[in-house]
CSV table of C-alpha atoms and ligand atoms in Angstrom, one decimal:
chain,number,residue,atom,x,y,z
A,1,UNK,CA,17.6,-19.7,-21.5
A,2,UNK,CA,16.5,-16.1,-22.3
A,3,UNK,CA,14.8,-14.1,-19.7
A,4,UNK,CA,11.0,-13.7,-21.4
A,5,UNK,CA,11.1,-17.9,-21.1
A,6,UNK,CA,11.6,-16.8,-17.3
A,7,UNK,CA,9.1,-14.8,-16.9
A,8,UNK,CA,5.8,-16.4,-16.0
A,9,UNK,CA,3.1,-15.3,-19.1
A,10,UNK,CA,0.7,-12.5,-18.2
A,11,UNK,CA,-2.8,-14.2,-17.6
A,12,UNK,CA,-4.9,-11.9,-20.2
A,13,UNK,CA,-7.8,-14.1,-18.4
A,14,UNK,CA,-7.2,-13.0,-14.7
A,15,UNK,CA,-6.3,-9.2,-15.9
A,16,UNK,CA,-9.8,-9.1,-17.9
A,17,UNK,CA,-11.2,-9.5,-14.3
A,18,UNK,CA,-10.0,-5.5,-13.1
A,19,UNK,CA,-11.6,-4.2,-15.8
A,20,UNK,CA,-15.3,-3.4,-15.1
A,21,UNK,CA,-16.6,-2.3,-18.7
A,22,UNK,CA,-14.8,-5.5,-20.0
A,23,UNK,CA,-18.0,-7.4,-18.3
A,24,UNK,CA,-20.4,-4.8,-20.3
A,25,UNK,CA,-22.1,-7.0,-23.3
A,26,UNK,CA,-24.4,-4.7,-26.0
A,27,UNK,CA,-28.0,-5.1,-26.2
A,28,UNK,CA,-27.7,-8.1,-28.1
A,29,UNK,CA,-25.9,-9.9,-25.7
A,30,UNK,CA,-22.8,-9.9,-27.0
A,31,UNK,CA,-19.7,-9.4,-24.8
A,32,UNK,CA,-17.3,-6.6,-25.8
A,33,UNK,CA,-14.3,-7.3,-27.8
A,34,UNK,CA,-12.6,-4.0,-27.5
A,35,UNK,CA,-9.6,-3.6,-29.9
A,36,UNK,CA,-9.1,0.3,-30.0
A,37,UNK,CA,-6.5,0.6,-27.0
A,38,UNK,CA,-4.2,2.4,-29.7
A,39,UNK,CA,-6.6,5.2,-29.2
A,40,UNK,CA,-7.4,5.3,-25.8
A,41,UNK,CA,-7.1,2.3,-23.5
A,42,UNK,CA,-9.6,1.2,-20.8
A,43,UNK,CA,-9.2,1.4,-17.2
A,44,UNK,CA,-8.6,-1.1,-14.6
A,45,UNK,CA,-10.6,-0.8,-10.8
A,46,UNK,CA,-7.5,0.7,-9.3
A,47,UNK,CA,-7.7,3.8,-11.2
A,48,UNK,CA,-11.2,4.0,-11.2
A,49,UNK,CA,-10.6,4.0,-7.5
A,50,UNK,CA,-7.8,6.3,-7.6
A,51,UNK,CA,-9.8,8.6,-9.4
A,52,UNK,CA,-12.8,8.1,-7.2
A,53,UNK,CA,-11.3,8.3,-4.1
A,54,UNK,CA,-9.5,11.5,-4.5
A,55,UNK,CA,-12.8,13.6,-5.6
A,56,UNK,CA,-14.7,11.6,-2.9
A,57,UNK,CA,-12.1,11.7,0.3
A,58,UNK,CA,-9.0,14.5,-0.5
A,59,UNK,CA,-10.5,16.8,-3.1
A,60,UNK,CA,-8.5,20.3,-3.1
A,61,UNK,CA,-6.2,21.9,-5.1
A,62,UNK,CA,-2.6,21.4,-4.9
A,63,UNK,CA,0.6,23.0,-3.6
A,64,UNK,CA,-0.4,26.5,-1.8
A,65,UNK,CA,-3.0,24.7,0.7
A,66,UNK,CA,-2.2,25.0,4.2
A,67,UNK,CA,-5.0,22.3,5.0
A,68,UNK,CA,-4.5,18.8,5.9
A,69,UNK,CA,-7.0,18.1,2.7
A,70,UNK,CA,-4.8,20.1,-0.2
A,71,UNK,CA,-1.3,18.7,1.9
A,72,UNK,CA,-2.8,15.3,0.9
A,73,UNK,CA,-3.8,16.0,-2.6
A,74,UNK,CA,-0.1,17.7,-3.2
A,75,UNK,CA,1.4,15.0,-1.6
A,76,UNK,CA,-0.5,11.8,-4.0
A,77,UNK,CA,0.1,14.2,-7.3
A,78,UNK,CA,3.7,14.3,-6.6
A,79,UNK,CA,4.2,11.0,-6.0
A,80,UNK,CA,2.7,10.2,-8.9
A,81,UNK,CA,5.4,12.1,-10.6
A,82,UNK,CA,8.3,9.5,-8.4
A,83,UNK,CA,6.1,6.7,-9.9
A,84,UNK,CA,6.2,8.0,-13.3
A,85,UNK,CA,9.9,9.0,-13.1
A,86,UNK,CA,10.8,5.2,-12.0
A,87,UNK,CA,8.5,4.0,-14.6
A,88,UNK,CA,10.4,5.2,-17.4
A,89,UNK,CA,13.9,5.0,-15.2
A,90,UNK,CA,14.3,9.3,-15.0
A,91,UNK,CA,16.9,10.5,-13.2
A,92,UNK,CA,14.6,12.3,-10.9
A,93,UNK,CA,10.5,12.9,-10.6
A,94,UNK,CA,11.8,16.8,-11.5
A,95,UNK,CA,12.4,15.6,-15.2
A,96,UNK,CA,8.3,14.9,-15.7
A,97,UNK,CA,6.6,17.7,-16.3
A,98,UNK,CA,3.0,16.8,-16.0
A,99,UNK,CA,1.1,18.2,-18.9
A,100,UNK,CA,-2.6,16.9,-21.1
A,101,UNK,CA,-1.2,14.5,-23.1
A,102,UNK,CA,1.4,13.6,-26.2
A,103,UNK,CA,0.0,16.6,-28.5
A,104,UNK,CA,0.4,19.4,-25.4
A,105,UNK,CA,4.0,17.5,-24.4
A,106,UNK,CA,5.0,18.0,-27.9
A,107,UNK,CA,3.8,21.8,-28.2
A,108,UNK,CA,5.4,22.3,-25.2
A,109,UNK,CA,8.9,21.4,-26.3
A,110,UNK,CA,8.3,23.6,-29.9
A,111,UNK,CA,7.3,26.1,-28.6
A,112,UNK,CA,9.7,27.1,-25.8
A,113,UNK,CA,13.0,25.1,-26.4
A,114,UNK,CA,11.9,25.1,-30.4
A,115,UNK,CA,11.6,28.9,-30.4
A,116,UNK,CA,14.4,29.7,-28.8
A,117,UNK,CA,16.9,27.4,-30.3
A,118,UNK,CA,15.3,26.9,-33.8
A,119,UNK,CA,16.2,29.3,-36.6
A,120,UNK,CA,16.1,30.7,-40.3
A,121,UNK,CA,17.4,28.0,-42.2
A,122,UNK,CA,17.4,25.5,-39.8
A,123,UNK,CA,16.8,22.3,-40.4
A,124,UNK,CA,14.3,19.2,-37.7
A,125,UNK,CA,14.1,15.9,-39.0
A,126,UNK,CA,10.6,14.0,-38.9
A,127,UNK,CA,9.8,11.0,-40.6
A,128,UNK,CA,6.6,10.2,-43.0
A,129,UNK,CA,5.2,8.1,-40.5
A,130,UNK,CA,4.7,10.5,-37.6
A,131,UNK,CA,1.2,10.8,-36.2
A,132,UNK,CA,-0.2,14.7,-37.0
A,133,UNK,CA,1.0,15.7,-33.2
A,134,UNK,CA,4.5,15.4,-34.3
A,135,UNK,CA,4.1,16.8,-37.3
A,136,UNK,CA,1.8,19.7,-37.1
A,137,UNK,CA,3.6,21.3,-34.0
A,138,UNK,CA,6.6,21.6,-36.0
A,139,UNK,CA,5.7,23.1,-39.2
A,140,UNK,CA,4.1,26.0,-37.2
A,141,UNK,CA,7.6,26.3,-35.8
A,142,UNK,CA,8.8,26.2,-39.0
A,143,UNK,CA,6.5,28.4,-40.5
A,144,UNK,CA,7.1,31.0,-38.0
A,145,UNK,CA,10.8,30.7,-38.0
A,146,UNK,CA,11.8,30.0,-41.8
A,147,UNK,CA,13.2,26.7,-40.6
A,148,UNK,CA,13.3,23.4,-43.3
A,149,UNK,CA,11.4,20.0,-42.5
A,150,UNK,CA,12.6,17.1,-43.9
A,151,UNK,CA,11.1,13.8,-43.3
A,152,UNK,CA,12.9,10.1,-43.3
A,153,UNK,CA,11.5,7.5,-45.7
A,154,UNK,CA,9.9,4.0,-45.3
A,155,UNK,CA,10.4,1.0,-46.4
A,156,UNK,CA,7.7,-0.6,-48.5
A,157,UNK,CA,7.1,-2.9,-45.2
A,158,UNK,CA,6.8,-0.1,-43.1
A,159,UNK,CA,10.3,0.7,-41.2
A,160,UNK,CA,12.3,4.0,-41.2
A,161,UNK,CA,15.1,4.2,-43.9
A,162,UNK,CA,18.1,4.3,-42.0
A,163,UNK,CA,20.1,5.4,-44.7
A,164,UNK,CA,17.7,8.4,-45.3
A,165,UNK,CA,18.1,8.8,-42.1
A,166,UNK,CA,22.0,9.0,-42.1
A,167,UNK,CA,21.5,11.3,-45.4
A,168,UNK,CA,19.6,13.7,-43.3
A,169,UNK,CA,21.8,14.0,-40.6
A,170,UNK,CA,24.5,15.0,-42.8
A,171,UNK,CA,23.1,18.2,-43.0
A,172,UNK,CA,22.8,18.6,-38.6
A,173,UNK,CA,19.5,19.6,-37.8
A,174,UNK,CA,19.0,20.8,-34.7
A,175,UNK,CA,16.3,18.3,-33.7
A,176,UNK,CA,15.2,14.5,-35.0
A,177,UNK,CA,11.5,14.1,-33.6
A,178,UNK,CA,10.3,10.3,-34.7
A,179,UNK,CA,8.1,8.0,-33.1
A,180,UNK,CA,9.3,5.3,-30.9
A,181,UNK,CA,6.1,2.8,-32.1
A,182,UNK,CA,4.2,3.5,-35.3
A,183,UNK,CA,0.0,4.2,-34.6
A,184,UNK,CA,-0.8,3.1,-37.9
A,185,UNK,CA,1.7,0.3,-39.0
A,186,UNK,CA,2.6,-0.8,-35.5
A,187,UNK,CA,6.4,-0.5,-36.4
A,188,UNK,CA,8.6,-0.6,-33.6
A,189,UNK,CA,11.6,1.9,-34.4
A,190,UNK,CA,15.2,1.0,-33.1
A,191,UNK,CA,15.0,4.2,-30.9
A,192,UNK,CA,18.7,3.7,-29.2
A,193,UNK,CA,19.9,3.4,-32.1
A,194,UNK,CA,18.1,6.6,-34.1
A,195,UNK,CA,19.5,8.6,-30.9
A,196,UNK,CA,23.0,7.7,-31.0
A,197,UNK,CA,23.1,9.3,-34.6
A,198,UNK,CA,21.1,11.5,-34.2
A,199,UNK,CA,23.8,12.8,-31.1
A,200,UNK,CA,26.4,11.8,-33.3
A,201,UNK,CA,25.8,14.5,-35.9
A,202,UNK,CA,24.8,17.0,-32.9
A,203,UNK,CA,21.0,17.0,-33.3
A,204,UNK,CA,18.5,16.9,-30.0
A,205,UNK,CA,16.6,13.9,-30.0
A,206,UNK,CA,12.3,14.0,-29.2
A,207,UNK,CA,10.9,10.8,-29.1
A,208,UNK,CA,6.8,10.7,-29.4
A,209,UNK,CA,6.4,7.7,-27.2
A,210,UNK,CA,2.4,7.7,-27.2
A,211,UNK,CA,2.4,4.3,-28.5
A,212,UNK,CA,5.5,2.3,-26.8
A,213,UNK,CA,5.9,3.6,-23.0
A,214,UNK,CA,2.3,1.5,-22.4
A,215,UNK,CA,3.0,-1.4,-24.8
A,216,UNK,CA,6.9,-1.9,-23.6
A,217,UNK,CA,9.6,-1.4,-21.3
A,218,UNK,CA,11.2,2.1,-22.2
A,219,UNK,CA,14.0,3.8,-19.9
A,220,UNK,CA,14.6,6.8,-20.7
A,221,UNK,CA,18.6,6.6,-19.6
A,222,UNK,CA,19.1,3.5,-21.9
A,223,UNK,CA,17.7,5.8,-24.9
A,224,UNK,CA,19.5,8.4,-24.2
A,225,UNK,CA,16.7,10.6,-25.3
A,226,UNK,CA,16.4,14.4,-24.7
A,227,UNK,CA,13.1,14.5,-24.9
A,228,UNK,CA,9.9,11.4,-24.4
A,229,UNK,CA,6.0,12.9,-24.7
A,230,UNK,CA,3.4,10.3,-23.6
A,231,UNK,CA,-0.5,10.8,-22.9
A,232,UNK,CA,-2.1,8.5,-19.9
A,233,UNK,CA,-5.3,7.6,-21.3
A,234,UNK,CA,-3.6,5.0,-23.7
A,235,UNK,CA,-2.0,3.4,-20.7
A,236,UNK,CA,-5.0,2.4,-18.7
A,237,UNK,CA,-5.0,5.9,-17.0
A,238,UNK,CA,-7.4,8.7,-16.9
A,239,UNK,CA,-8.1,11.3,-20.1
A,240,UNK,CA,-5.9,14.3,-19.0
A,241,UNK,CA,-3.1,13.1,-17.9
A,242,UNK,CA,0.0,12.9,-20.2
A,243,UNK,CA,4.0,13.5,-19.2
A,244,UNK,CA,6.9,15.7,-21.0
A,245,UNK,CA,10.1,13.8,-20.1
A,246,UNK,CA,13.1,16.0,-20.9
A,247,UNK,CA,16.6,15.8,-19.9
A,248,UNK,CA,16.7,18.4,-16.5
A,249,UNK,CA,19.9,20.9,-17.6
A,250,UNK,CA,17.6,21.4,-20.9
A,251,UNK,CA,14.7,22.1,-19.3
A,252,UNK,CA,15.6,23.9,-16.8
A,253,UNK,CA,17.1,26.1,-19.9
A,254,UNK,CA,13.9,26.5,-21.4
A,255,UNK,CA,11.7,29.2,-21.6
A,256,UNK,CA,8.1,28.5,-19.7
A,257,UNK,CA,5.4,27.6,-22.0
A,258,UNK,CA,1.9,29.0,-20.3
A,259,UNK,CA,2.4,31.4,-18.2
A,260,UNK,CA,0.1,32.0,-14.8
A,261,UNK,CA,-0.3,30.8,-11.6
A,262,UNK,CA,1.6,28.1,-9.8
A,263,UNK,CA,4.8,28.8,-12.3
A,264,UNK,CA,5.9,32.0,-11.2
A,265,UNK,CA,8.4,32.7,-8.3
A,266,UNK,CA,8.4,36.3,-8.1
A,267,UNK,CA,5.4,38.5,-10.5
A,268,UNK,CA,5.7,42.2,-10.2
A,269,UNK,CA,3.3,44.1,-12.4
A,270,UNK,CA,5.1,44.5,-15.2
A,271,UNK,CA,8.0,41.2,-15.0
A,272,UNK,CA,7.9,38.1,-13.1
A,273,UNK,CA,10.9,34.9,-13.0
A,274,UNK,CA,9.9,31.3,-12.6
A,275,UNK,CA,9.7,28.9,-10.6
A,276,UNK,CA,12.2,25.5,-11.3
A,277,UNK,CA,11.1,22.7,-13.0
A,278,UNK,CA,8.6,21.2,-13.5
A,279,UNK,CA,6.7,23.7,-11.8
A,280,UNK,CA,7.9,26.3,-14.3
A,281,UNK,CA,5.9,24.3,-17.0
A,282,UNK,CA,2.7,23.5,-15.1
A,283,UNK,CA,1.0,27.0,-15.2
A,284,UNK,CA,-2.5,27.1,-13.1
A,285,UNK,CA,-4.7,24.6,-11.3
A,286,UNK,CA,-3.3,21.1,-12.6
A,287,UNK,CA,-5.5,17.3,-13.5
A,288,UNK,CA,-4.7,15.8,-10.2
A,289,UNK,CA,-6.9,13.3,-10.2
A,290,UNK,CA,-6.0,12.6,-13.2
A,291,UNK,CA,-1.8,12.6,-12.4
A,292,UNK,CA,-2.8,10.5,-9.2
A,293,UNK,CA,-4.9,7.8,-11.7
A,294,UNK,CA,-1.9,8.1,-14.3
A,295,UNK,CA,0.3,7.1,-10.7
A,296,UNK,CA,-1.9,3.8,-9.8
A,297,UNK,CA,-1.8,3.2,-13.7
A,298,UNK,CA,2.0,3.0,-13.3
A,299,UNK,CA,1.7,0.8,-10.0
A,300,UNK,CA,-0.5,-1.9,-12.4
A,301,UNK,CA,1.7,-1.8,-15.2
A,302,UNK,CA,4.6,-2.5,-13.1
A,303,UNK,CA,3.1,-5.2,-10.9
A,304,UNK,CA,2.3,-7.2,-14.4
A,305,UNK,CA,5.7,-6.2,-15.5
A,306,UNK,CA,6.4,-4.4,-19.1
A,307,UNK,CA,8.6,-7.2,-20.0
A,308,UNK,CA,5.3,-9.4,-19.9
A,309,UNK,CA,3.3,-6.7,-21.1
A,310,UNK,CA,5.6,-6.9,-24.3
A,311,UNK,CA,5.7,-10.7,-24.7
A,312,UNK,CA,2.0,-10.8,-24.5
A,313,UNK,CA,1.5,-8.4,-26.9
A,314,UNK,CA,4.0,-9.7,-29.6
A,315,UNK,CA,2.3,-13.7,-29.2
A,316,UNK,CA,-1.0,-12.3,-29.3
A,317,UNK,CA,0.2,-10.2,-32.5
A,318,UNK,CA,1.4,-12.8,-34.3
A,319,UNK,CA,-1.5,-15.0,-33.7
A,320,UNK,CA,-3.5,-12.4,-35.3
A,321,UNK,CA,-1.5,-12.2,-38.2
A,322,UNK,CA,-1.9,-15.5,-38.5
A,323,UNK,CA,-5.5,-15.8,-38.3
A,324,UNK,CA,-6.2,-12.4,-40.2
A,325,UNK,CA,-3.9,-14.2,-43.4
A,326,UNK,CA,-6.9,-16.4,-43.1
A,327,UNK,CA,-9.0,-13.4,-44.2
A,328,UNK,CA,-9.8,-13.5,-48.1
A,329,UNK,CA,-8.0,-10.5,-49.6
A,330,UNK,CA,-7.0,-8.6,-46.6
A,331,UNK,CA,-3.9,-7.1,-46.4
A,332,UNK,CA,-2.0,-5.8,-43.5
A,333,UNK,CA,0.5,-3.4,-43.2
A,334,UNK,CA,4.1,-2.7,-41.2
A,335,UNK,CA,6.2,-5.4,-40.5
A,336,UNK,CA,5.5,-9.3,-40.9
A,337,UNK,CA,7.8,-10.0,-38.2
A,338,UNK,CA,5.8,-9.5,-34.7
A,339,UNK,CA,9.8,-8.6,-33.0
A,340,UNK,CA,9.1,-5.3,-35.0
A,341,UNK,CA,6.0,-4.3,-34.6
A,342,UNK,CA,3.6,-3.7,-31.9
A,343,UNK,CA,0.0,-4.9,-31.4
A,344,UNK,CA,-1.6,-2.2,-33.6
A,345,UNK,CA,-2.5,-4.1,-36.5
A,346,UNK,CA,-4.2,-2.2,-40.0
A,347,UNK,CA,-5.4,-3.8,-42.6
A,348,UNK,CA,-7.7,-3.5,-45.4
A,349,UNK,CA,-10.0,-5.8,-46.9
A,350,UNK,CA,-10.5,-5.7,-50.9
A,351,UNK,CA,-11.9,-2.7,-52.3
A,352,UNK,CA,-14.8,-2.4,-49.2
A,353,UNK,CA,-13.9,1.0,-47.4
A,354,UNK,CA,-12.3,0.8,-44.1
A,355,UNK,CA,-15.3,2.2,-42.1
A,356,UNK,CA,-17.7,-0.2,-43.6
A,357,UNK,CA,-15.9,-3.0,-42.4
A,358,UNK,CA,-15.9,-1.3,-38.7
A,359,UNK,CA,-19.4,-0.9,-38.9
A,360,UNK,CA,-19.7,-5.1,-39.5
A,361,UNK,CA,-17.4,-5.6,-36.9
A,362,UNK,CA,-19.2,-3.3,-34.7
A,363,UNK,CA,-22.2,-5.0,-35.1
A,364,UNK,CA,-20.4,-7.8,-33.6
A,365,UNK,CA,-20.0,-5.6,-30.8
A,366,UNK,CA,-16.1,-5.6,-31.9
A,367,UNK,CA,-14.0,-2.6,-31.8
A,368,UNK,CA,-11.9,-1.1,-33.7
A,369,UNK,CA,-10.7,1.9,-35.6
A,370,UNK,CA,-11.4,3.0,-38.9
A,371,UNK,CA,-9.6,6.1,-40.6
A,372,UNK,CA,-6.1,7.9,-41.3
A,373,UNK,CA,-5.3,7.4,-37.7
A,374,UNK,CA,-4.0,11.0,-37.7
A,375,UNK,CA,-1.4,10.0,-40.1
A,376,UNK,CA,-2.3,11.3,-43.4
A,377,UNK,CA,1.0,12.0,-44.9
A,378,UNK,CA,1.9,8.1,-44.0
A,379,UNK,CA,-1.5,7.3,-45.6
A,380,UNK,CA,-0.5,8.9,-48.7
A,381,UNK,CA,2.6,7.1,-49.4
A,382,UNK,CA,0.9,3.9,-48.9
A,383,UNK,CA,-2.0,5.3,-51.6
A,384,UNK,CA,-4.6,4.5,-49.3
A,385,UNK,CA,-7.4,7.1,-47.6
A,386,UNK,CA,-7.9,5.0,-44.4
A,387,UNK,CA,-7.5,1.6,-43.0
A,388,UNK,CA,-8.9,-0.4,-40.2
A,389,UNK,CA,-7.0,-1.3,-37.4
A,390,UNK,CA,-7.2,-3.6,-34.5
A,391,UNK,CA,-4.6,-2.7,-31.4
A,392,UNK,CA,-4.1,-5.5,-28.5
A,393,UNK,CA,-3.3,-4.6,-25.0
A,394,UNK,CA,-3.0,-6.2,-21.8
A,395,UNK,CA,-6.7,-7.5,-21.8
A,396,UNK,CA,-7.0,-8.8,-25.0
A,397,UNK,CA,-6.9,-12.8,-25.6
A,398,UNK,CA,-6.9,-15.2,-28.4
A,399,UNK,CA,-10.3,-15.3,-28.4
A,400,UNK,CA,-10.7,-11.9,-29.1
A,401,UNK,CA,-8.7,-12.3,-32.1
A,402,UNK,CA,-10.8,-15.2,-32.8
A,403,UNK,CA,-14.1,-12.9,-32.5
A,404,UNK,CA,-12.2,-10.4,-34.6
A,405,UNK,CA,-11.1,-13.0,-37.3
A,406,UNK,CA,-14.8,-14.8,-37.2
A,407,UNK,CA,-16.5,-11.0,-37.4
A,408,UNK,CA,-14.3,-10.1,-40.9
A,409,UNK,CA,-15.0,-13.1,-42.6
A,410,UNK,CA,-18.9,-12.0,-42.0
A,411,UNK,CA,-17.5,-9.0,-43.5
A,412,UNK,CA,-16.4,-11.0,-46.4
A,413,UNK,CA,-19.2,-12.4,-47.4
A,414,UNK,CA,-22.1,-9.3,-47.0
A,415,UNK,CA,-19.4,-7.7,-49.5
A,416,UNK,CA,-18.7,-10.5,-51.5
A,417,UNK,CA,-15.5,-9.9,-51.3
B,1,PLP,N1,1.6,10.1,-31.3
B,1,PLP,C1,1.1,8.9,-31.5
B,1,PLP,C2,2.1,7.9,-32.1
B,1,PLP,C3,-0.2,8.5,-31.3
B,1,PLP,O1,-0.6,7.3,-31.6
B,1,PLP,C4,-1.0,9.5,-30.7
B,1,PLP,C5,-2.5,9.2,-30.5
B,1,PLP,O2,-3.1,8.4,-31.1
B,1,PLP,C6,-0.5,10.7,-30.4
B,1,PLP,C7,0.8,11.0,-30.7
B,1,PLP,C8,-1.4,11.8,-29.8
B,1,PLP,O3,-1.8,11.5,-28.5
B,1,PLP,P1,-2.8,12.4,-27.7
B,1,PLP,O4,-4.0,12.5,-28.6
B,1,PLP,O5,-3.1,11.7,-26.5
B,1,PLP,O6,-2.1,13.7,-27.6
C-alpha cells in the first residue's frame, strides 16, 4: 500500500469553511469560484487573526525594543522564521532570510552573491519557461558583467529538455536558476535531479519555488539546493511576506544587499561591518505582521499536511482535464499526466482571445487569469500571446471545476466557437 492511500483525503468542503471571502457571493448571487491561487492565494481565519492580532495587541517594531510590547513582536517574527525553517526542513531558522517575496529573494541572490562571483564570460543557465522574476534579474547581471545566458529547451508537452540541459552544463556555468513548478504550464520539474547535475558539473543551484513550496512537500536538504526563493501571499499568507532560503556557509559569504538599519554591527562615518545572517540581509524596519501571518500560514499548511495538499491537487487536476477535454476546441498546455504537473491549468479556447473568455467566466463570478502570466519568452515558443488559466489550491472542489467547465461552454456558444 503506498503512503498517499494512507493518508486520509483533505476535505476541500471542511477547509472552504476557514476561509471567510470564500462565503462572499457577487451581486448576482452567485458564490465565488476563485481559481487564481497561482497568483496570489486567499487567506484562511488564522492569518487574518494573526495579522489582526498583532496590529491590534503587540504592535512595535522589532529587535532593539526594550519593552515588553517590541520583546513580543521580536519574539512571534522569529519564530516564524523556526516555522518556516521546519517547513521546508532548513538546517536552521538562520538559513531564511525574510525578504517581500520571490522577485526581491531572487534580486537578492544576483545581486550580492551574483556580483561577486559572476564574471566576463561567464556563463548562468535558465530555462525558456522561467517566469520574468527569474529571468529579468539575471540579464541585468549579465548586462552589467559581460556574462552569457543560455536557456534549456521544452518539450512540445511542456517539460525541460534534459539533454539540453546536460548540453549546457558542459560548458560549467556558475549558476542553473529554473523553476521547481511551471506558472504557466503547471510542469512539475524533477528538481533533485536538475541539482545533482547541476553540482555535478560544479554549478550553484537557485531554485524559484513560488509555485511548488505551497502546492507540495519541498525540503530543502532532500534537494540539495543552494538557493529556494518563495513569496507568502501564494501560500495563504499575507502580501509582503516572501523567504530567501540559502545554504548558511554561502550566505554568510555574501555581500549584504540593502544596506541600513538593523544589518549593521558596527557603522562609523565612513565604514560599517554586518551583522550575521539573516540579519545582515534584512536592512530596516521589516513586514512583521506579515512574517508572523506567513508563520500561522505554515502552522495550516502543516496541520492539513503537504502530502495531502499534493494529492488533492493532482485528483482535482485531473478531473479538470477531464472535464475541460469536454470543452469544444480548447486546448491545454504542459503535461497530460496530472504526476507532472501541478494544479495550474492554461488553456485556450479556438481563436476567442484569452481575456474574453475571463471576462465570460467572470460574469460567472469565476476566476481566473488571463495573460502571458509573466512568461513571455515561454509564450513565444508556444506562438501564443496569452492564455487563460485556472490554478486549484486547497479550497477548490469538483464543483468548482464543474462551475468552471459549465461557465466555458457558455463561452462557447456567445463565440460560436
Ligand atoms: N516565479 C514564479 C514561478 C511565479 O509564479 C511567480 C508569481 O507568479 C513569481 C516567480 C514571482 O512572485 P512574486 O510576484 O510574489 O515575487
Amino acid at each position: 500500500m503506498s503512503t498517499s492511500t494512507l493518508v486520509t483525503p483533505l476535505d476541500a468542503g471542511a477547509v472552504r469553511a476557514d476561509f471567510p471571502i470564500l462565503a462572499e457571493t457577487n451581486e448576482r448571487g452567485q458564490p465565488l469560484t476563485f481559481l487564481d491561487s497561482a497568483a496570489s492565494s486567499q487567506k484562511p481565519a488564522a492569518v487574518l487573526d494573526a495579522l489582526d492580532s498583532y496590529y491590534r495587541s503587540y504592535n512595535a517594531n522589532i529587535h532593539r525594543g526594550v519593552y515588553a510590547l517590541s520583546e513580543k513582536a521580536t519574539a512571534r517574527y522569529e519564530e516564524a522564521r523556526h516555522l518556516v525553517a521546519d517547513f521546508i526542513g532548513a538546517a536552521s531558522p538562520r538559513e531564511c532570510v525574510f525578504v517581500r517575496n520571490t522577485t526581491e529573494a531572487i534580486n537578492l541572490v544576483a545581486q550580492t552573491w551574483g556580483r561577486r562571483h559572476v564574471g566576463p564570460g561567464d556563463l548562468i543557465v535558465l530555462t525558456v519557461m522561467d517566469h520574468h522574476s527569474n529571468l529579468v534579474p539575471w540579464q541585468m547581471l549579465a548586462e552589467e558583467k559581460g556574462a552569457d545566458l543560455a536557456h534549456v529547451r521544452i518539450t512540445s508537452d511542456g517539460r525541460l529538455e534534459m539533454d539540453h540541459l546536460d548540453e549546457l552544463l558542459r560548458r560549467e556555468p556558475k549558476l542553473v536558476a529554473f523553476p521547481h513548478v511551471s506558472n504557466a504550464l503547471g510542469t512539475v520539474n524533477d528538481a533533485a535531479e536538475i541539482v545533482r547535475r547541476a553540482h555535478a558539473a560544479g554549478s550553484l543551484v537557485l531554485i524559484d519555488g513560488a509555485q511548488s513550496v505551497p502546492h507540495l512537500p519541498v525540503d530543502v536538504r532532500v534537494l540539495d539546493c543552494d538557493f529556494l526563493a518563495f513569496s507568502g501571499h501564494k501560500m495563504l499568507a499575507p502580501m509582503g511576506s516572501g523567504v530567501l532560503y540559502g545554504k548558511r556557509a554561502l550566505l554568510e559569504a555574501m555581500p549584504p544587499f540593502m544596506g541600513g538599519g538593523s544589518m549593521i554591527r558596527k557603522v562609523e562615518l565612513g565604514r560599517s561591518t554586518w551583522a550575521d545572517v539573516p540579519a545582515k540581509f534584512e536592512a530596516g524596519t521589516p513586514a512583521v505582521g506579515e512574517a508572523i501571518g506567513l508563520g500561522a500560514a505554515v502552522e495550516y499548511l502543516s496541520a492539513l499536511g503537504m502530502d495531502r495538499v499534493r494529492d488533492h491537487e493532482r485528483e482535482l487536476t485531473a478531473y479538470a482535464l477531464d472535464r475541460l477535454a469536454e470543452v469544444p476546441d480548447l486546448t491545454v498546455y504542459g503535461p497530460a499526466d496530472p504526476n507532472q504537473r501541478s494544479g495550474a491549468v492554461s488553456f485556450t479556447v479556438g481563436d476567442v482571445h484569452p481575456h474574453d473568455v475571463a471576462a465570460i467566466l467572470d460574469g460567472e463570478n469565476v476566476a481566473v487569469r488571463a495573460g502571458h502570466h509573466c512568461c513571455q519568452p515561454l509564450m513565444r515558443e508556444l506562438g501564443l500571446l496569452a492564455t487563460t488559466r485556472a490554478s486549484f489550491y486547497v479550497y477548490n472542489t469538483e464543483e468548482d471545476v464543474d462551475r468552471l467547465a459549465a461557465a466555458l461552454r457558455k463561452a462557447t456558444a456567445i463565440f460560436a466557437v
